[in-house]
Amino acid sequence: MLVSRRLLLQGAAVAGASTVLPGKAQARGKVEPLEEAVGMLYDSTHCVGCGGCVAACKEANGLPWDEPTDLSNTTRSIVKTRRLAVPLRNGEASAFVKRQCMHCVDPSCVSVCMLGALHKEGQGKRDMGGERKGTGIVLYDEDLCLGCRYCQIACAFAIPRFEWREAFPHIVKCELCRKRADPTREGALGVANPACCQVCPAGALVYGRRVDLLAEARRRMAAEPARYNGKIFGEKDGGGTQALYLAAAGVTFKELGFPDLPDGSYANASESASHAPYLNGVAPIALYAVAAYLVRRNKKAQEGAERPEEPRK
Amino acid sequence: MTTHARPRAIAGGLLDRPMIWLLALFGIAEAVISYRFLAGIGSVSNMNDGYTWGIWEPVNVVVFTGIGAGAYSVGLLCYLLNRGKYHPLIRPAVLLAAIAYSLGGASIVVALGRPWNMYLLALPPLWNLSSVLLEVAVCVVAYVCVLWIELLPAVFDDAAGSASRVRSAWGKRWGGRLAKAMPYVIALAMLLPTMHQSSLGGLMIVAGPKLHPLWHTTLLPLLALVSCMSMGLGAVVVLTAVMKHTWSARHDNELLADMSKVNGLLLLLFVALRLGDIAFQGKLHLLAVPDFYLMVFVLELALFLFPAFLFLTRRVQQNRARVLGALLTVVGCSLWRIDAFLTCYNAGESWSYWPSLGEIAVTVGMAAFGVAVFIAVSKIFPVVEVGDPAAIRAGHEADLRSLRTRPATPPGTSNPSRPRSPR
């Protein structure tokens, strides 16, 4: 046996252990919602599907009206009609759902973005101007974006869009109309002012602080328990989101097009698994030192064996 | 070792017919790439917001670098586990790796939407250290540099053997200096792939619900690391076989038999890890759902187990079927990588994807260019070990006769200037 099986298995065991074991021991931890985080509450049971929010979004963001059917590089917000498997008691066979960036509490897109082009307001690698810490809004900084599109892979809600036909493309997604904020105002309207929430005529779309929106959602569910399906999507799903959703009794969020997410965030799972083996940089340095020592020793021995009559100078 | 066998430049003109074909394929790729930079990625590809990486990342980066991992796995055997007999394979493996990784990096530039911002990667204060892709990017760039440095001895050897006294002295001086630094470079060449190959697998952990549960696991980094070793060894065996046929390159039966054994064990390790993980996570019931994914899963498993079976069969280790095994290993590992990044990734109901001709042209053209560079470098610099054909034949028979008792190469006996083996 020339390469001994024992050596090989030992190597594999060490490599395996160093990758897996610390991964369990060194999770990066759960990210809690920011106290002053802002978001929106969408109540599917009140939505009439007028599309006013979609038009308002287009106008507020200077995007062309192109009769959108889904999010796209020209559409940051959309209302979709979802066919239901079982019609509701009132005979309704479909339900509306508005989609836009969820402004996750612990966003995958922010976790994976190489230089922090996608970042939580005030928590990025650089300030795009007037950023306030604590809003939790996920912003896009084109000057730090390489266009790798890993955000699109990472986002469980498939929100970020890319300008495929542009030579100088951008990532496009909802930024909660931060630019429409009125700095003279106190509270949530002082940090952002989503056009969609402003125009909703049905009370289906409310903008505010996440804590207030959660309270409002609970109030609605308590007032009409038979109306709702009993779950606030985004309260915990995928580590929590700042856009919160209510749906009618008999409708699942899966039917509305949402993924089935665990309570923990994938950002946490991914970072813990990928970074833990590094032991804060100790592992690579140790590995390098061991490798350098072994290579030096073995290389010398091998060269000595190859050229016995030619001692190295 | 066969007498007089040491790396030499391969004889023959550079621009022969295969070379022209390869360059033509690359030319088509270049045309597509130029158009892409003018009209956007969507103008040449079928990539969409759901399948945003198309085939360029899964194939050009993840598979190409897997093939390039031969330098890593042979290096591990040769330098870390102290199997000096693998040394003749190092230079070709490193050249293959340097080319494959460089092409992976070049493909990224083509695939990036905003490549003009790439210079920012050189500014550590901007690094988002949570990003797995950042780690891959920085580590791969560093590794590409290391690989080309690892090839410099070939350049210095070439110069040292030159007829010009000045060039010869230059080559000897710098070759000597580099030789002193080499262990530290090689150690880096062992460390960096350990990091980025596992991170490459780790890229898809965050995709969570979009990746089929038979592929999605926190073990992805480890699986990617083990698979790159297998794939790299397989690629080196295939490369050796091809070089033997085209250039009568030296071909050490015993060495290849050994590598086959190692690879068989690695393949079994991969399968054990993967199946164990699936069982451990309580996903075994998914294997009872007869759908497309199960079919792909079974195909992958077959492409891991069949080569493993071949490799661990004593007779196959000595005969040509091991090349088939190596080829199947590369195919199997590539398939697993493509599946984890593309086939078994599902962004949602509203998207479908099949690569466009333009995308395929870029991938094929890049691969063709890689082959062309390999041929060109091997013809200019001493990378591949060739003896003259008669010596090789004799050596080959000697190898077969006495598998374990090989005389050491007499030193300094064969250092002619720019030896060209006659056709």
XYZ file of C-alpha atoms in Angstrom:
736
model
C 0.000 0.000 0.000
C 1.703 3.119 -1.121
C -0.427 5.933 0.089
C -1.475 4.374 3.305
C -5.146 4.164 3.898
C -4.571 5.192 7.474
C -2.906 8.455 6.501
C -5.650 9.252 4.087
C -8.428 8.530 6.519
C -6.667 10.518 9.196
C -6.420 13.457 6.855
C -10.057 13.170 5.898
C -11.125 12.877 9.520
C -9.163 15.954 10.530
C -10.464 17.944 7.572
C -13.998 16.832 8.290
C -13.856 17.512 11.991
C -12.336 20.929 11.513
C -15.148 21.833 9.129
C -18.103 20.395 10.963
C -17.487 20.471 14.690
C -16.764 24.152 15.241
C -19.701 24.902 12.956
C -21.975 23.691 15.695
C -20.104 25.415 18.482
C -19.752 28.833 16.872
C -23.045 30.088 15.506
C -22.943 33.818 14.817
C -26.199 34.329 16.617
C -29.702 35.465 15.854
C -30.277 39.044 14.757
C -33.137 40.687 16.675
C -35.436 43.233 15.030
C -34.315 46.821 15.531
C -36.517 48.753 17.914
C -37.105 51.633 15.529
C -37.312 49.454 12.419
C -39.942 50.547 9.921
C -41.915 48.418 7.504
C -45.359 47.844 6.100
C -48.358 45.737 6.974
C -50.288 44.241 4.079
C -53.732 42.853 4.859
C -54.757 40.616 1.978
C -58.345 40.462 3.253
C -58.813 44.202 2.700
C -56.995 44.469 -0.629
C -59.292 45.065 -3.595
C -56.562 44.621 -6.174
C -56.903 48.112 -7.650
C -53.193 48.360 -8.348
C -53.023 51.945 -7.120
C -49.985 51.050 -5.049
C -48.190 49.678 -8.132
C -48.822 52.864 -10.091
C -47.797 55.040 -7.149
C -44.569 53.070 -6.782
C -43.750 53.520 -10.463
C -44.360 57.236 -10.232
C -42.411 57.700 -7.018
C -39.411 55.847 -8.433
C -39.572 57.319 -11.937
C -40.261 53.956 -13.561
C -42.222 53.554 -16.798
C -45.774 52.186 -16.766
C -45.591 48.891 -18.650
C -48.590 46.943 -17.355
C -46.474 44.787 -15.078
C -47.463 41.271 -14.061
C -44.509 40.593 -11.802
C -41.594 42.364 -10.203
C -39.032 43.353 -12.821
C -36.244 45.766 -13.539
C -38.950 48.404 -13.983
C -41.295 47.218 -11.240
C -40.423 47.386 -7.558
C -43.872 46.548 -6.258
C -46.674 44.410 -7.666
C -50.117 43.104 -6.728
C -50.703 39.539 -7.860
C -53.913 37.547 -8.048
C -53.401 34.071 -6.667
C -55.785 31.256 -7.521
C -56.817 29.286 -4.442
C -56.942 25.503 -4.312
C -60.185 25.547 -2.334
C -62.609 28.476 -2.811
C -63.360 30.459 0.324
C -66.722 30.334 2.094
C -67.823 33.525 0.380
C -67.169 31.895 -2.982
C -63.957 33.790 -3.637
C -61.623 31.576 -5.717
C -58.609 33.869 -5.616
C -56.750 36.184 -3.270
C -54.596 39.255 -3.804
C -51.068 39.584 -2.601
C -48.751 42.545 -2.865
C -45.086 41.748 -3.286
C -42.044 43.938 -2.787
C -38.843 43.718 -0.761
C -39.574 42.239 2.665
C -36.803 44.255 4.363
C -35.784 41.194 6.346
C -34.603 41.512 9.919
C -31.527 39.456 8.986
C -31.442 39.673 5.187
C -29.682 37.051 3.096
C -28.937 39.612 0.397
C -27.054 41.791 2.885
C -25.201 38.795 4.265
C -23.946 37.714 0.850
C -23.253 41.095 -0.773
C -19.493 41.219 -1.319
C -18.927 44.912 -0.621
C -22.151 45.784 1.140
C -23.896 47.388 -1.829
C -27.065 45.981 -0.334
C -27.010 47.023 3.296
C -29.257 47.984 6.157
C -29.541 51.745 6.345
C -26.720 53.198 8.389
C -25.020 49.838 8.843
C -23.185 49.552 5.532
C -19.563 49.952 4.548
C -20.102 53.567 3.543
C -22.812 56.180 3.859
C -24.726 56.939 0.679
C -25.785 60.231 2.201
C -28.240 60.942 5.008
C -28.425 57.346 6.163
C -29.948 56.815 9.594
C -29.070 53.833 11.675
C -31.906 51.809 13.098
C -34.546 51.927 10.355
C -33.595 48.493 9.078
C -34.411 49.508 5.508
C -32.380 47.491 3.009
C -30.771 49.993 0.636
C -28.855 49.545 -2.617
C -25.626 51.405 -3.270
C -24.796 51.036 -6.953
C -21.251 52.309 -6.475
C -20.365 49.230 -4.413
C -22.209 46.719 -6.589
C -20.224 44.372 -8.834
C -23.362 42.918 -10.386
C -22.557 39.388 -9.201
C -26.262 38.721 -8.555
C -25.584 36.516 -5.543
C -28.381 38.525 -3.854
C -30.786 36.986 -6.340
C -29.634 33.495 -5.430
C -29.756 34.279 -1.722
C -33.139 36.021 -1.445
C -35.711 33.437 -0.387
C -38.462 35.757 -1.681
C -36.839 36.220 -5.106
C -37.121 40.014 -4.852
C -33.976 41.650 -6.331
C -34.148 42.142 -10.097
C -31.391 42.799 -12.583
C -31.280 44.992 -15.668
C -30.471 42.230 -18.127
C -30.531 44.374 -21.232
C -28.290 47.151 -19.946
C -24.573 47.518 -20.585
C -24.367 49.269 -17.204
C -26.930 47.367 -15.198
C -28.230 47.805 -11.649
C -30.008 45.708 -9.082
C -33.577 46.956 -8.681
C -35.678 46.551 -5.568
C -37.948 48.416 -3.152
C -36.127 50.783 -0.794
C -39.250 51.676 1.137
C -39.274 55.167 -0.458
C -36.606 56.399 1.898
C -36.142 59.343 -0.448
C -39.750 60.437 0.124
C -39.189 60.857 3.870
C -40.039 64.229 5.377
C -37.153 64.982 7.730
C -39.180 67.633 9.529
C -41.579 65.010 10.817
C -41.207 62.904 13.911
C -41.498 59.133 13.884
C -41.784 56.756 10.979
C -42.647 59.380 8.348
C -39.416 61.114 9.182
C -37.333 58.210 7.864
C -39.367 56.954 4.896
C -42.744 57.341 3.255
C -43.707 54.518 0.903
C -45.907 55.811 -1.905
C -47.799 52.527 -2.022
C -48.963 52.810 1.581
C -49.870 56.454 1.103
C -52.304 55.785 -1.736
C -53.987 52.550 -0.616
C -57.728 53.333 -0.531
C -58.757 50.100 1.193
C -56.717 50.167 4.368
C -54.895 47.075 3.184
C -51.479 48.699 3.272
C -50.109 50.491 6.306
C -46.666 52.005 6.820
C -45.134 52.415 10.254
C -42.732 51.137 12.854
C -42.532 47.352 12.875
C -43.598 47.117 16.512
C -46.664 49.269 15.813
C -47.523 47.219 12.731
C -47.302 43.993 14.726
C -49.664 45.506 17.312
C -52.043 46.591 14.551
C -51.984 43.126 13.005
C -52.779 41.553 16.356
C -55.539 44.076 16.942
C -57.144 43.207 13.610
C -56.898 39.490 14.270
C -58.381 39.886 17.764
C -61.244 42.021 16.470
C -62.228 39.580 13.707
C -60.681 36.201 14.499
C -62.815 34.436 11.872
C -61.552 36.718 9.135
C -57.862 35.741 9.321
C -55.864 32.558 9.108
C -54.270 33.238 12.471
C -50.676 33.854 11.376
C -48.694 37.023 10.837
C -46.249 36.167 8.063
C -42.927 37.826 8.709
C -43.179 37.943 12.478
C -40.678 35.095 12.749
C -40.386 33.575 9.289
C -36.806 33.446 8.044
C -35.676 35.356 11.119
C -38.478 37.913 10.711
C -39.228 40.578 8.125
C -40.180 44.223 8.339
C -42.956 43.757 5.790
C -45.731 41.866 7.570
C -48.636 39.993 6.004
C -52.139 38.949 7.011
C -54.212 36.507 4.970
C -57.820 35.366 4.994
C -59.010 32.332 6.901
C -58.626 29.281 4.688
C -55.738 30.789 2.755
C -52.180 29.654 3.412
C -49.223 31.912 2.831
C -47.823 29.219 0.611
C -50.827 29.702 -1.680
C -50.014 33.403 -1.748
C -46.569 32.503 -3.070
C -44.447 32.729 0.061
C -41.775 30.153 0.790
C -42.015 27.948 3.829
C -39.228 29.298 6.026
C -37.830 28.201 9.367
C -37.761 30.706 12.215
C -34.014 31.168 11.932
C -32.502 33.169 9.095
C -30.567 31.542 6.285
C -28.013 34.316 6.612
C -27.204 33.025 10.068
C -27.161 29.374 8.984
C -24.915 30.092 6.016
C -22.470 32.368 7.792
C -22.166 30.030 10.748
C -21.508 26.989 8.575
C -19.089 28.759 6.251
C -17.172 30.903 8.679
C -17.059 28.907 11.866
C -14.252 26.598 10.666
C -12.054 29.669 10.347
C -12.064 30.105 14.142
C -11.711 33.855 13.643
C -8.707 33.429 11.397
C -6.750 31.093 13.659
C -7.465 27.995 11.578
C -6.019 29.265 8.268
C -2.864 30.541 9.963
C -2.365 27.281 11.843
C -3.066 25.273 8.692
C -0.594 27.379 6.743
C 2.096 26.961 9.382
C 1.675 23.194 9.463
C 1.619 23.010 5.667
C 4.726 25.168 5.327
C 6.600 23.038 7.857
C 5.615 19.747 6.214
C 6.245 20.951 2.669
C 9.691 22.265 3.577
C 10.660 19.066 5.337
C 9.246 16.741 2.682
C 10.554 18.722 -0.248
C 14.055 18.693 1.161
C 13.891 14.958 1.749
C 12.548 14.312 -1.754
C 15.165 16.441 -3.451
C 17.883 14.794 -1.410
C 16.647 11.386 -2.565
C 16.430 12.469 -6.178
C 19.875 13.981 -6.413
C 22.096 12.124 -4.025
C 25.323 13.315 -5.660
C 24.336 16.901 -6.035
C 24.021 18.461 -2.624
C 21.981 21.646 -2.693
C 23.960 24.803 -2.356
C 12.275 6.814 -12.920
C 12.928 6.275 -16.576
C 16.353 7.490 -17.446
C 16.532 10.884 -19.077
C 12.930 11.630 -18.221
C 12.527 15.157 -17.068
C 10.258 17.955 -18.138
C 10.922 19.113 -21.680
C 9.288 21.414 -24.152
C 7.182 19.418 -26.603
C 8.344 19.452 -30.204
C 6.318 20.807 -33.069
C 5.012 24.089 -34.407
C 2.538 26.099 -32.425
C -0.068 26.771 -35.070
C -1.108 23.315 -36.184
C -4.618 22.394 -37.197
C -6.058 21.523 -33.756
C -4.705 24.802 -32.461
C -6.475 26.728 -35.210
C -9.746 25.003 -34.358
C -9.335 25.770 -30.677
C -8.585 29.403 -31.381
C -11.566 29.606 -33.736
C -13.845 28.420 -30.940
C -12.310 30.981 -28.650
C -12.834 33.620 -31.337
C -16.563 32.894 -31.370
C -16.620 33.205 -27.575
C -14.784 36.517 -27.832
C -17.356 37.837 -30.299
C -20.196 36.874 -27.957
C -18.372 38.437 -25.020
C -17.803 41.700 -26.909
C -21.486 41.896 -27.761
C -22.375 41.163 -24.127
C -20.354 44.171 -22.957
C -22.184 46.420 -25.419
C -25.746 45.190 -25.047
C -25.944 43.581 -21.621
C -25.820 40.031 -20.352
C -29.442 39.366 -21.272
C -28.687 40.018 -24.927
C -26.526 36.909 -25.293
C -27.862 34.666 -22.540
C -31.096 33.138 -21.337
C -30.236 34.034 -17.763
C -33.122 35.590 -15.897
C -33.924 36.857 -12.419
C -34.700 33.295 -11.350
C -31.701 31.537 -12.877
C -29.409 34.450 -12.517
C -26.107 32.611 -12.831
C -27.032 30.553 -15.874
C -24.236 28.138 -16.744
C -21.375 30.600 -16.453
C -20.932 30.310 -12.690
C -21.883 26.645 -12.265
C -19.739 25.437 -15.175
C -17.085 28.059 -15.899
C -16.288 28.698 -12.266
C -17.435 25.792 -10.138
C -16.620 22.986 -12.597
C -13.492 24.563 -14.141
C -11.944 25.153 -10.724
C -12.916 21.605 -9.739
C -10.950 20.325 -12.715
C -8.148 22.662 -11.700
C -8.101 21.129 -8.236
C -5.678 18.514 -9.563
C -2.786 20.723 -8.470
C -4.274 20.746 -4.986
C -4.926 17.030 -4.639
C -1.674 15.905 -6.274
C 0.119 18.550 -4.226
C -1.412 17.206 -1.038
C -0.177 13.728 -1.898
C 3.245 14.830 -3.029
C 4.151 17.493 -0.500
C 1.999 17.022 2.570
C 1.803 13.240 2.618
C 5.392 13.078 1.371
C 4.861 10.920 -1.716
C 7.680 12.316 -3.786
C 6.993 9.942 -6.645
C 4.037 12.154 -7.600
C 6.460 14.893 -8.480
C 6.417 14.317 -12.270
C 2.686 15.028 -12.232
C 2.979 18.311 -10.388
C 3.949 20.592 -13.262
C 1.250 19.440 -15.687
C -1.296 19.503 -12.864
C -0.288 23.009 -11.832
C -0.415 24.208 -15.429
C -3.886 22.707 -15.807
C -4.928 24.370 -12.549
C -3.461 27.747 -13.427
C -5.324 27.704 -16.725
C -8.604 26.401 -15.305
C -8.620 28.888 -12.436
C -7.625 31.795 -14.658
C -10.446 30.942 -17.025
C -12.816 30.708 -14.066
C -11.721 34.167 -13.001
C -12.032 35.524 -16.549
C -15.519 34.061 -16.822
C -16.498 35.887 -13.641
C -15.492 39.172 -15.222
C -17.747 38.361 -18.170
C -20.583 37.286 -15.882
C -20.371 40.256 -13.516
C -22.898 42.940 -14.316
C -20.748 45.798 -13.097
C -17.146 44.604 -13.547
C -15.755 48.136 -13.599
C -16.309 48.177 -9.823
C -14.060 45.154 -9.398
C -11.069 47.221 -8.350
C -12.928 47.817 -5.090
C -12.184 44.202 -4.156
C -8.628 45.348 -3.512
C -9.808 47.586 -0.668
C -10.172 45.459 2.483
C -12.064 48.154 4.443
C -14.947 47.631 2.030
C -15.029 43.864 2.452
C -18.212 42.410 3.812
C -16.614 39.579 5.745
C -19.955 37.802 6.112
C -20.089 37.233 2.367
C -19.101 33.728 1.358
C -18.675 34.915 -2.220
C -16.228 37.604 -1.143
C -14.098 34.923 0.473
C -14.250 32.841 -2.695
C -13.376 35.822 -4.882
C -10.400 37.032 -2.848
C -9.122 33.518 -2.274
C -9.405 32.503 -5.934
C -7.587 35.643 -7.102
C -4.794 34.914 -4.626
C -4.659 31.282 -5.694
C -4.409 32.160 -9.395
C -1.321 34.215 -8.555
C 0.137 31.367 -6.502
C -0.438 28.892 -9.333
C 1.376 30.983 -11.919
C 4.242 31.499 -9.454
C 4.358 27.724 -9.023
C 4.939 27.507 -12.776
C 7.844 29.944 -12.798
C 10.432 27.190 -12.178
C 9.571 25.891 -15.659
C 10.447 29.294 -17.090
C 13.698 29.472 -15.124
C 14.616 25.883 -16.037
C 14.039 26.770 -19.657
C 16.277 29.799 -19.345
C 18.912 27.877 -17.392
C 19.179 25.372 -20.221
C 19.478 28.107 -22.805
C 22.494 28.403 -25.099
C 22.854 32.064 -24.255
C 25.155 32.406 -21.291
C 23.409 35.480 -19.934
C 19.987 33.885 -20.099
C 21.307 30.701 -18.593
C 22.888 32.537 -15.670
C 19.700 34.512 -15.143
C 17.615 31.367 -15.103
C 19.939 29.633 -12.674
C 20.134 32.576 -10.322
C 16.397 33.228 -10.129
C 15.540 29.563 -10.239
C 17.690 29.082 -7.156
C 16.121 32.008 -5.353
C 12.619 30.856 -6.137
C 13.451 27.317 -5.019
C 14.192 28.663 -1.555
C 10.867 30.464 -1.341
C 8.934 27.637 -2.930
C 7.887 25.703 0.196
C 6.068 28.783 1.469
C 4.349 29.278 -1.866
C 3.374 25.616 -1.988
C 1.987 25.788 1.544
C -0.210 28.634 0.346
C -1.221 26.451 -2.590
C -2.389 23.859 -0.070
C -4.230 26.322 2.163
C -6.093 28.472 -0.357
C -7.991 25.684 -2.181
C -8.989 24.180 1.168
C -10.610 27.515 1.896
C -12.214 28.462 -1.388
C -13.262 24.998 -2.543
C -15.232 24.504 0.659
C -16.599 28.026 0.404
C -17.681 27.364 -3.162
C -19.915 24.611 -1.813
C -20.965 26.887 1.026
C -22.280 29.430 -1.488
C -25.504 27.525 -1.864
C -26.332 27.094 1.838
C -27.958 30.512 1.873
C -30.207 29.553 -1.053
C -32.133 27.496 1.496
C -35.587 26.603 0.236
C -34.637 27.161 -3.402
C -32.270 24.219 -3.447
C -33.727 20.705 -3.403
C -33.314 19.179 0.084
C -31.307 16.237 -1.294
C -28.633 18.779 -2.279
C -29.118 21.432 0.376
C -27.137 20.660 3.524
C -24.767 22.464 5.847
C -22.297 19.775 4.796
C -22.024 21.389 1.329
C -18.586 22.905 2.089
C -17.116 19.557 3.129
C -18.728 17.741 0.194
C -17.334 20.327 -2.207
C -13.873 19.930 -0.701
C -13.871 16.132 -0.971
C -15.336 16.249 -4.476
C -12.678 18.680 -5.679
C -9.954 16.280 -4.568
C -11.598 13.431 -6.486
C -12.259 15.565 -9.482
C -8.738 16.950 -9.493
C -7.124 13.511 -9.327
C -9.472 12.284 -12.056
C -8.605 15.236 -14.259
C -4.871 14.601 -13.815
C -5.246 10.927 -14.760
C -7.225 11.854 -17.865
C -4.685 14.528 -18.716
C -1.824 12.042 -18.337
C -3.559 9.574 -20.633
C -4.172 12.236 -23.266
C -0.592 13.473 -23.090
C 0.704 9.936 -23.402
C -1.248 9.428 -26.606
C -0.507 12.753 -28.218
C 2.993 13.533 -27.003
C 4.255 10.171 -25.758
C 4.559 11.807 -22.387
C 5.950 9.764 -19.569
C 3.403 7.567 -18.038
C 4.021 5.881 -14.725
C 1.746 2.923 -14.342
C 2.350 2.437 -10.670
C 1.679 6.063 -9.910
C -1.615 6.038 -11.737
C -2.618 2.804 -10.035
C -1.947 4.440 -6.690
C -3.878 7.544 -7.565
C -6.765 5.379 -8.610
C -6.785 3.730 -5.192
C -6.759 7.079 -3.423
C -9.502 8.352 -5.660
C -11.641 5.278 -5.067
C -11.468 5.909 -1.344
C -12.247 9.613 -1.774
C -15.298 8.778 -3.875
C -16.524 6.352 -1.238
C -15.914 8.975 1.437
C -18.033 11.453 -0.506
C -20.882 8.989 -0.925
C -20.712 7.973 2.740
C -20.766 11.610 3.876
C -23.636 12.439 1.587
C -25.823 9.440 2.379
C -24.992 9.669 6.078
C -25.994 13.317 6.081
C -29.266 12.595 4.304
C -30.073 9.859 6.813
C -28.946 11.983 9.762
C -31.178 14.860 8.684
C -34.158 12.548 8.318
C -34.457 13.102 4.573
C -34.457 9.426 3.604
C -38.147 9.581 2.743
C -37.232 11.830 -0.200
C -35.555 8.818 -1.773
C -38.960 7.177 -2.044
C -40.377 9.942 -4.242
C -39.845 8.830 -7.830
C -39.387 12.189 -9.537
C -36.844 13.967 -11.708
C -34.702 14.840 -8.708
C -34.464 11.241 -7.561
C -33.376 10.277 -11.059
C -30.634 12.896 -10.996
C -29.633 11.786 -7.509
C -29.353 8.134 -8.556
C -27.377 9.110 -11.660
C -24.944 11.085 -9.512
C -24.601 8.223 -7.070
C -23.891 5.819 -9.924
C -21.253 8.173 -11.298
C -19.538 8.173 -7.914
C -19.890 4.492 -7.061
C -19.023 2.979 -10.453
C -15.634 4.722 -10.736
C -14.980 3.887 -7.080
C -15.663 0.241 -7.883
C -13.353 0.444 -10.913
C -10.600 2.152 -8.964
C -10.664 -0.339 -6.128
C -10.502 -3.328 -8.457
C -6.890 -4.428 -8.566
C -6.939 -5.402 -12.231
C -8.443 -2.103 -13.302
C -5.810 -0.174 -11.383
C -3.249 -1.584 -13.813
C -5.180 -1.311 -17.059
C -6.745 1.313 -19.193
C -10.186 1.172 -17.593
C -8.842 3.431 -14.865
C -8.835 6.253 -17.402
C -12.512 5.555 -17.946
C -12.944 5.623 -14.174
C -11.126 8.935 -13.954
C -13.226 10.387 -16.731
C -16.434 9.240 -15.045
C -15.200 10.758 -11.787
C -14.787 14.129 -13.442
C -18.212 13.788 -15.053
C -19.841 12.685 -11.789
C -18.315 15.426 -9.665
C -19.124 18.014 -12.334
C -22.692 16.790 -12.432
C -23.036 17.080 -8.668
C -21.683 20.629 -8.824
C -23.936 21.689 -11.685
C -26.944 20.083 -9.996
C -26.311 21.854 -6.699
C -25.979 25.202 -8.469
C -28.463 24.884 -11.303
C -30.379 21.685 -12.042
C -31.772 21.166 -8.560
C -32.027 24.866 -7.824
C -35.512 26.239 -8.289
C -36.061 29.959 -7.902
C -39.824 29.723 -8.157
C -42.712 28.905 -10.395
C -42.308 31.830 -12.763
C -38.965 30.930 -14.258
C -37.412 28.337 -16.472
C -33.972 28.213 -17.977
C -31.997 26.525 -20.697
C -28.626 27.949 -21.723
C -28.572 30.005 -24.902
C -26.187 29.344 -27.780
C -24.285 32.449 -26.741
C -23.776 31.163 -23.220
C -22.675 27.767 -24.490
C -20.338 29.429 -27.000
C -18.648 31.328 -24.179
C -18.280 28.229 -22.017
C -16.980 26.072 -24.874
C -14.730 28.838 -26.176
C -13.199 29.379 -22.747
C -12.527 25.651 -22.403
C -11.004 25.561 -25.907
C -8.774 28.484 -25.049
C -7.661 26.612 -21.946
C -6.625 23.608 -24.031
C -4.846 25.907 -26.485
C -2.870 27.597 -23.712
C -1.944 24.227 -22.231
C -0.595 23.051 -25.572
C 1.232 26.298 -26.236
C 2.897 26.463 -22.821
C 3.895 22.791 -23.019
C 5.500 23.456 -26.388
C 7.437 26.488 -25.211
C 8.415 25.567 -21.651
C 9.542 22.333 -20.018
C 6.379 21.207 -18.271
C 5.685 17.677 -19.432
C 8.089 14.814 -18.840
C 9.029 13.179 -22.103
C 11.923 10.996 -22.985
C 12.743 10.065 -26.559
C 10.178 7.556 -27.767
C 12.506 4.545 -27.621
C 13.489 5.306 -24.055
C 9.863 5.723 -23.178
C 8.909 2.410 -24.635
C 11.776 0.756 -22.821
C 10.941 2.619 -19.680
C 7.327 1.630 -19.915
C 8.247 -2.023 -20.163
C 10.672 -1.632 -17.307
C 7.923 -0.029 -15.281
C 5.733 -3.005 -15.883
C 8.466 -5.473 -15.011
C 9.663 -3.945 -11.823
C 6.958 -1.886 -10.324
C 8.707 -0.926 -7.166
C 12.405 -0.887 -7.838
C 13.131 2.138 -9.908
C 16.591 3.619 -10.031
C 16.899 7.228 -9.106
C 17.574 9.638 -11.919
C 21.269 10.199 -12.373
C 21.795 13.826 -11.665
C 22.772 16.382 -14.202
C 23.283 13.841 -16.938
C 20.587 15.169 -19.149
C 20.398 18.865 -19.240
C 20.775 19.653 -22.923
C 19.738 23.008 -24.152
C 16.081 23.094 -25.128
C 15.742 19.409 -25.907
C 13.111 18.662 -28.476
C 11.967 15.129 -28.733
C 11.819 14.033 -32.361
C 8.402 13.204 -33.712
